[in-house]
Amino acid sequence: GDELCRSWGTRIFKIIVIGDSNVGKTCLTFRFCGGTFPGKTEATIGVDFREKTVEIEGERIKVQVWDTAGQERFRKSMVEHYYRNVHAVVFVYDVTKMSSFTNLKTWIEECNGHAVPPLVPRVLVGNKCDLKDLIQVPSSLALKFADAHNMLLFETSAKDPQESQNVDAIFMCLVCRLKAQRSLPCRDTEGWPAQPQPHSRRLDEASGKGSCPC
Ligand SMILES: Nc1nc2c(ncn2[C@@H]2O[C@H](COP(=O)(O)OP(=O)(O)OP(=O)(O)O)[C@@H](O)[C@H]2O)c(=O)[nH]1
Ligand SMILES: [Mg+2]
């Protein structure tokens, strides 16, 4: 809350995870925040919050991950909350399901419809790469789409433990970009001035890929 924010000065980055139902959003956020693959998941209703505190260049940052519902009936009352004050957006599709890839267009439209500022970074994630024999979405197609929408592409698996570093990289890449991009004030502290950030870089430097370790 507000008090903790002030006393620790920990910045909070709000990252939302968006995409069709069943693509693995809950599993990916579990993998990043808890380090494991959940044995069993239910369809997400509304939103589940997970968080992880990371340290980058000596600064502690709280990454607040919003695991959203893919099913329309479980998300409609929540959509406004998803996009409010969002710092970064992760779009997920399932590499074994072409419709989850073609539907990305709709998810991007929804995001654009909520006036998410252009400076808010977006990444594309193809999940379930462990199911090698079932792949329907070729990397070349996904890459083309990502390029056209100015997003980085990650192809990974929430299930395969050997891919866990790649899952971490999705979020860490965003955190690095956000950290470099601007001095974000505490999300829920209105009027609290941004603290001077000794490591923060200028905007023009941050926009280059060079500021991102991945
Ligand atoms: N093989 C494989 N299965 C996965 C992977 N990630 C998720 N799954 C499975 O896919 C199913 C759906 O995963 P969820 O994470 O619940 O999907 P979701 O996107 O959160 O779905 P909604 O909450 O309905 O929007 C579950 O049966 C998972 O076990 C993966 O990387 N590989
Ligand atoms: Mg879910």
Short mmCIF file of N, CA, C and O and ligand atoms in Angstrom, two decimals, residues 22 24-27 41-45 48 67-70, ligand 2:
data_model
loop_
_atom_site.label_atom_id
_atom_site.label_comp_id
_atom_site.label_asym_id
_atom_site.label_seq_id
_atom_site.Cartn_x
_atom_site.Cartn_y
_atom_site.Cartn_z
N ASN A 22 -6.80 -20.47 -22.30
CA ASN A 22 -6.08 -21.74 -22.48
C ASN A 22 -4.69 -21.63 -23.14
O ASN A 22 -4.06 -22.64 -23.42
N GLY A 24 -2.10 -20.36 -21.73
CA GLY A 24 -1.08 -20.57 -20.70
C GLY A 24 -0.65 -19.32 -19.95
O GLY A 24 0.45 -19.28 -19.38
N LYS A 25 -1.53 -18.33 -19.88
CA LYS A 25 -1.18 -17.08 -19.18
C LYS A 25 -0.96 -17.33 -17.69
O LYS A 25 0.00 -16.82 -17.10
N THR A 26 -1.85 -18.13 -17.11
CA THR A 26 -1.70 -18.42 -15.68
C THR A 26 -0.41 -19.19 -15.43
O THR A 26 0.35 -18.88 -14.50
N CYS A 27 -0.12 -20.16 -16.28
CA CYS A 27 1.10 -20.97 -16.10
C CYS A 27 2.36 -20.13 -16.27
O CYS A 27 3.33 -20.30 -15.53
N THR A 41 -4.74 -26.10 -13.54
CA THR A 41 -5.24 -24.72 -13.47
C THR A 41 -6.72 -24.71 -13.84
O THR A 41 -7.20 -25.54 -14.60
N GLU A 42 -7.41 -23.73 -13.30
CA GLU A 42 -8.80 -23.47 -13.69
C GLU A 42 -8.76 -22.21 -14.55
O GLU A 42 -7.83 -21.42 -14.45
N ALA A 43 -9.80 -22.03 -15.34
CA ALA A 43 -9.90 -20.78 -16.11
C ALA A 43 -9.90 -19.60 -15.13
O ALA A 43 -10.57 -19.65 -14.10
N THR A 44 -9.12 -18.60 -15.45
CA THR A 44 -9.05 -17.42 -14.57
C THR A 44 -10.35 -16.63 -14.65
O THR A 44 -10.91 -16.44 -15.73
N ILE A 45 -10.80 -16.19 -13.50
CA ILE A 45 -12.01 -15.37 -13.44
C ILE A 45 -11.61 -13.97 -13.02
O ILE A 45 -11.01 -13.79 -11.95
N ASP A 48 -6.08 -12.52 -11.59
CA ASP A 48 -5.30 -12.98 -10.44
C ASP A 48 -4.03 -12.14 -10.39
O ASP A 48 -3.41 -11.89 -11.42
N ASP A 67 -2.62 -11.41 -14.11
CA ASP A 67 -2.97 -12.59 -14.92
C ASP A 67 -4.46 -12.48 -15.26
O ASP A 67 -5.31 -12.77 -14.42
N THR A 68 -4.77 -12.07 -16.47
CA THR A 68 -6.16 -11.77 -16.82
C THR A 68 -6.90 -12.99 -17.35
O THR A 68 -6.28 -13.98 -17.75
N ALA A 69 -8.22 -12.91 -17.37
CA ALA A 69 -9.05 -14.00 -17.90
C ALA A 69 -9.12 -13.90 -19.42
O ALA A 69 -9.30 -12.82 -19.97
N GLY A 70 -9.00 -15.06 -20.08
CA GLY A 70 -9.13 -15.07 -21.54
C GLY A 70 -10.58 -15.18 -21.98
O GLY A 70 -10.95 -14.75 -23.06
MG MG B 2 -5.66 -18.17 -16.52
#
